[in-house]
GROMACS .gro file of C-alpha atoms in nm:
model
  203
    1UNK     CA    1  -2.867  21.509   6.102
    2UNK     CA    2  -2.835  21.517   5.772
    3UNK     CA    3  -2.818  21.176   5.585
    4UNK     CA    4  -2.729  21.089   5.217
    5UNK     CA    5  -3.013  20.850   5.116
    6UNK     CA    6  -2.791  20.655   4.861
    7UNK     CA    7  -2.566  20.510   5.107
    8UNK     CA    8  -2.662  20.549   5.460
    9UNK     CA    9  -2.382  20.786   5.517
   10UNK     CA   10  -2.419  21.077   5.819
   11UNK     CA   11  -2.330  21.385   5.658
   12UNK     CA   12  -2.351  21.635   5.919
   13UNK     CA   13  -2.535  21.760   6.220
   14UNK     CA   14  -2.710  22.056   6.259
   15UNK     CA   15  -2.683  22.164   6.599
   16UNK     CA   16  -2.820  22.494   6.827
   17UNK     CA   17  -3.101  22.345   6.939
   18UNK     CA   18  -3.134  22.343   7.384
   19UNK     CA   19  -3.391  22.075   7.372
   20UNK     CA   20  -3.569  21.790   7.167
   21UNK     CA   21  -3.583  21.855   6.806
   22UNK     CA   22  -3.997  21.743   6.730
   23UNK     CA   23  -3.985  21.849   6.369
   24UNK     CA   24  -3.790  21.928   6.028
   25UNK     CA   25  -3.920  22.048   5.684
   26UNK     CA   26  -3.692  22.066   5.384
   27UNK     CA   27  -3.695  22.354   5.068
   28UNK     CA   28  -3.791  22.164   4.760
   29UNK     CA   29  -3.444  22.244   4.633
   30UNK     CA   30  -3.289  22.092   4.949
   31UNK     CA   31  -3.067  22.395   5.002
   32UNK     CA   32  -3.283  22.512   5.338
   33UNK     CA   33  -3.403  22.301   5.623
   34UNK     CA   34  -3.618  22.437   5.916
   35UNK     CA   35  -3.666  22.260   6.248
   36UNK     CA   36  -3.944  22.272   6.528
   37UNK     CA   37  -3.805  22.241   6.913
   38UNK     CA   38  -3.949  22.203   7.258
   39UNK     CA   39  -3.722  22.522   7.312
   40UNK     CA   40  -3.998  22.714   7.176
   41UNK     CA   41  -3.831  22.795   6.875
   42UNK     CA   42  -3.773  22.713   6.518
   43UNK     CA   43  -3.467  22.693   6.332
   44UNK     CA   44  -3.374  22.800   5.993
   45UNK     CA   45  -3.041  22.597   5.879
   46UNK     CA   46  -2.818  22.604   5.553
   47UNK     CA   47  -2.840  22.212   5.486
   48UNK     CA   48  -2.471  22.212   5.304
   49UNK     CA   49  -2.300  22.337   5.549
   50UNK     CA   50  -2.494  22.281   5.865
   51UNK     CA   51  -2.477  22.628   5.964
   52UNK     CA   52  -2.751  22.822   6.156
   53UNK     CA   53  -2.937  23.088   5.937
   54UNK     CA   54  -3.138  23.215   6.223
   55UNK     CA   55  -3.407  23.150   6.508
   56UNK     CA   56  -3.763  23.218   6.496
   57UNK     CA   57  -3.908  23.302   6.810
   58UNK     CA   58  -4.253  23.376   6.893
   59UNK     CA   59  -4.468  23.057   7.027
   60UNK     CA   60  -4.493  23.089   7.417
   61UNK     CA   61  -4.493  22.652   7.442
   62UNK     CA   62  -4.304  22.366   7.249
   63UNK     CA   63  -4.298  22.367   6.901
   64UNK     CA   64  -4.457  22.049   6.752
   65UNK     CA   65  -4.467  22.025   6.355
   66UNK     CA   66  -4.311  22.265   6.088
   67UNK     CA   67  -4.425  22.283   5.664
   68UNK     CA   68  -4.236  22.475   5.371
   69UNK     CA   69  -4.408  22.608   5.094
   70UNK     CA   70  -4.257  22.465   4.759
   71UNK     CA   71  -4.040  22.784   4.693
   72UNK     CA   72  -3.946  22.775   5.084
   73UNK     CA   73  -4.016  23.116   5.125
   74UNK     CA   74  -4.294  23.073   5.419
   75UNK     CA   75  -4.293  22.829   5.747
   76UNK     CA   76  -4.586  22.711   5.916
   77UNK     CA   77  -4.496  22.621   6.265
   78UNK     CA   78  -4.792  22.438   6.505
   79UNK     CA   79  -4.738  22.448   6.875
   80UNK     CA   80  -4.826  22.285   7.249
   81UNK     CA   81  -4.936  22.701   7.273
   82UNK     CA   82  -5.261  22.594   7.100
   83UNK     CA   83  -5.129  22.842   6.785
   84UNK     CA   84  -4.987  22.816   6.432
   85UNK     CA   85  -4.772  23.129   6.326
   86UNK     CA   86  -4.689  23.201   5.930
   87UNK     CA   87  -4.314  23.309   5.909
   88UNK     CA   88  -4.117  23.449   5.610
   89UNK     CA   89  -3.835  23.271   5.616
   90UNK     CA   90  -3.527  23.470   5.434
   91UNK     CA   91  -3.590  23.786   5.735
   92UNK     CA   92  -3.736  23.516   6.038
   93UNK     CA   93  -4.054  23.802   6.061
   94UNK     CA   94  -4.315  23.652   6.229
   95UNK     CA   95  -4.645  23.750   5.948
   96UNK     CA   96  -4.922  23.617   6.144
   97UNK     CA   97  -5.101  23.360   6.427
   98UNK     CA   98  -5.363  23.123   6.329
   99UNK     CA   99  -5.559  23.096   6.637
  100UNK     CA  100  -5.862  22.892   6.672
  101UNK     CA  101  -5.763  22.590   6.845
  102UNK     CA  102  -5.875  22.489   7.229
  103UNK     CA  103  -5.556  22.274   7.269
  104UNK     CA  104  -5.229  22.149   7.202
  105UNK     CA  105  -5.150  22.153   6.768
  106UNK     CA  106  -4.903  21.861   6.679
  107UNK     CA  107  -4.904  21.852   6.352
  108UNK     CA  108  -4.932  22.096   5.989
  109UNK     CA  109  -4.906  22.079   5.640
  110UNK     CA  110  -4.870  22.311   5.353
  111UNK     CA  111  -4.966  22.348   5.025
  112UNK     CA  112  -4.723  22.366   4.753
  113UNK     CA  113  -4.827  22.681   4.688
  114UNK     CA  114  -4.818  22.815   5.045
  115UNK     CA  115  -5.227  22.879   5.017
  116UNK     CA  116  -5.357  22.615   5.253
  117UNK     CA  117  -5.216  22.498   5.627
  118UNK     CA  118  -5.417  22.217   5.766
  119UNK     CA  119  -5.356  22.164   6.107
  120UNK     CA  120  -5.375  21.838   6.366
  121UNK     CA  121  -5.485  21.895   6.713
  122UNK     CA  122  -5.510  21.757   7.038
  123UNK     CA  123  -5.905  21.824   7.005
  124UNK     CA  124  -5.948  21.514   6.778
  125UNK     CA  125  -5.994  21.709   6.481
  126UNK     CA  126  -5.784  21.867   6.210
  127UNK     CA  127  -5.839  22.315   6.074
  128UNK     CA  128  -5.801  22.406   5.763
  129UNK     CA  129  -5.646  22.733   5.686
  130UNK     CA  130  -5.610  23.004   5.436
  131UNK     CA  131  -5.220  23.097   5.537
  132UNK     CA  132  -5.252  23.456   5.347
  133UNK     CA  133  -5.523  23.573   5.640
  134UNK     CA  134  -5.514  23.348   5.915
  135UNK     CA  135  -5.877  23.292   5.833
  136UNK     CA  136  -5.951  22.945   5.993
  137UNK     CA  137  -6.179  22.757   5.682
  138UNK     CA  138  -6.278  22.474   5.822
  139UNK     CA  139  -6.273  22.161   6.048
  140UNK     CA  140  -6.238  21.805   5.985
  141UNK     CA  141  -6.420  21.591   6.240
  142UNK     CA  142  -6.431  21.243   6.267
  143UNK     CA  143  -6.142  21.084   6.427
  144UNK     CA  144  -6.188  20.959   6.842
  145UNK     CA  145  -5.881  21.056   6.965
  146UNK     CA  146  -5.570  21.321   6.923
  147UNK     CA  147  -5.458  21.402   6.584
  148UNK     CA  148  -5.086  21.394   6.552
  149UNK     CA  149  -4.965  21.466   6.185
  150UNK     CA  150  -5.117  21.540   5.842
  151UNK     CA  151  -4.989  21.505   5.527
  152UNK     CA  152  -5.119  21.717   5.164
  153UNK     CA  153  -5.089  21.602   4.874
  154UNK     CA  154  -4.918  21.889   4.598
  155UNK     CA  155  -5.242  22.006   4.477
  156UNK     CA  156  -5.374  22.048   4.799
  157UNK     CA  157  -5.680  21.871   4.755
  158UNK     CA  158  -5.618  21.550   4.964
  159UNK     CA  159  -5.522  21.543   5.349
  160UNK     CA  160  -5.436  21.208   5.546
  161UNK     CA  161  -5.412  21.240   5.867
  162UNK     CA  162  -5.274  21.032   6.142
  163UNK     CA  163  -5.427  20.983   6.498
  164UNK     CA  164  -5.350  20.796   6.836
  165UNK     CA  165  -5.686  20.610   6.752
  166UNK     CA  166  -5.457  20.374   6.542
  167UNK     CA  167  -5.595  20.500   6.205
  168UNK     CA  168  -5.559  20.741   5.940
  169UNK     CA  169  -5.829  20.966   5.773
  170UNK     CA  170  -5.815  21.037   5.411
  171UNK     CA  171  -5.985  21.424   5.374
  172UNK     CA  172  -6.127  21.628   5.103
  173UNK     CA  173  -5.986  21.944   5.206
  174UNK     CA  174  -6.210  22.201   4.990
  175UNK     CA  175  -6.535  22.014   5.150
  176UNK     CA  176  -6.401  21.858   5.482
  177UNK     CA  177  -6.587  21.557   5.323
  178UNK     CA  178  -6.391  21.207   5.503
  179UNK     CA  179  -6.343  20.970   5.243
  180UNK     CA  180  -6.213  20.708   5.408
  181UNK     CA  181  -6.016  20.512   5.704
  182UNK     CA  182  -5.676  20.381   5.696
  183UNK     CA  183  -5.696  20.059   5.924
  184UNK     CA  184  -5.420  19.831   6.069
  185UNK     CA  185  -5.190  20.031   6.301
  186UNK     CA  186  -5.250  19.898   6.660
  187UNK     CA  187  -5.121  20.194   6.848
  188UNK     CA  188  -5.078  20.520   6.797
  189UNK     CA  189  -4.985  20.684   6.438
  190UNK     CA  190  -4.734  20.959   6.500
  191UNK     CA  191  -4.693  21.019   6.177
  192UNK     CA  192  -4.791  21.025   5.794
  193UNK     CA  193  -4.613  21.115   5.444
  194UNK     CA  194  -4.772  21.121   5.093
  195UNK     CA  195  -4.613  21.096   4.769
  196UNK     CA  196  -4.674  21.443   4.519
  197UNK     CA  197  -4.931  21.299   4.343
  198UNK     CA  198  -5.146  21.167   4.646
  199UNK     CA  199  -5.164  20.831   4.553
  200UNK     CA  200  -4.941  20.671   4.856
  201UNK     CA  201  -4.895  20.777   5.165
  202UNK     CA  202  -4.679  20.592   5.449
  203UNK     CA  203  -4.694  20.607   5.825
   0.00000   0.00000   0.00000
């Protein structure tokens, strides 16, 4: 659905989608939104009018998380297929598969400038990934149990990640170096967002 913040009001709703909706990421501009399903596809949607651009099809499971570069030109979608796939979005062409990880991805985040994906996986760790190659960079260890999102901040150069082990991981993402823990969830943390400049992030 789309929602004007302002006043609460429902705007419109975006529907095509045969099963749950697990994911949405929205063009800088707000003119394009793209959604991640458990139909195994991802949907490319004109946000003013609510209609149905087209359907990128590809992962063979659910998926889990989507990210927009800043221009919105590529989508990074993460799925229960163990796979992230790089899509242009204006033609829906799939451009490549970031394979590397053992089990389910949940979560993915892009840099502004579409360089770096980070993913969160079901292995208790999150990749990081240069989106041009598919060439998997490397892995940021240290949480106990599944990661479900991540969050960048613009520049790329923090990560915070959120995990069912009730906390969130703040990341150097050109070292892997933690820096620190984010304590005082009790339960799981399905999700995280961070402000442009890095310096909050909610979850």
């Amino acid at each position: 659905k789309v929602w004007e913040v302002a006043t609460g009001r429902e705007l419109r709703t975006l529907a095509g989608h045969s099963r749950d909706v697990n994911g949405v990421a929205l063009s800088a501009d707000g003119r394009l939104a793209v959604s991640a399903s458990d139909d195994k596809t991802l949907k490319v949607w004109e946000v003013a009018t609510g209609c149905e651009l087209r359907a990128l099809a590809g992962h063979s499971a659910a998926v889990t998380s989507v990210a927009l570069s800043a221009d919105g030109r590529l989508a990074v979608s993460a799925s229960s297929d163990t796979t992230l796939k790089v899509w242009e979005v204006a033609t829906g062409r799939e451009l490549r598969t970031l394979a590397g990880h053992s089990k389910d991805v949940y979560g993915v985040a892009l840099s502004a400038d579409g360089r770096l994906a980070v993913s969160a996986s079901r292995e208790k760790a999150l990749k990081v990934w240069e989106a041009a190659t598919g060439r998997e960079l490397r892995m940021l260890a240290g949480h106990s149990f599944h990661v479900r999102a991540v969050a960048l901040s613009a520049d790329g150069r923090l990560a915070v990640s959120a995990s069912d082990d009730t906390t969130l991981k703040v990341w150097e993402v050109a070292t892997g170096h933690e820096l620190r823990t984010l304590a005082g969830h009790n339960e799981i943390v399905y999700s995280v967002a961070l402000s442009a400049d890095g310096r909050l992030a909610v979850s």
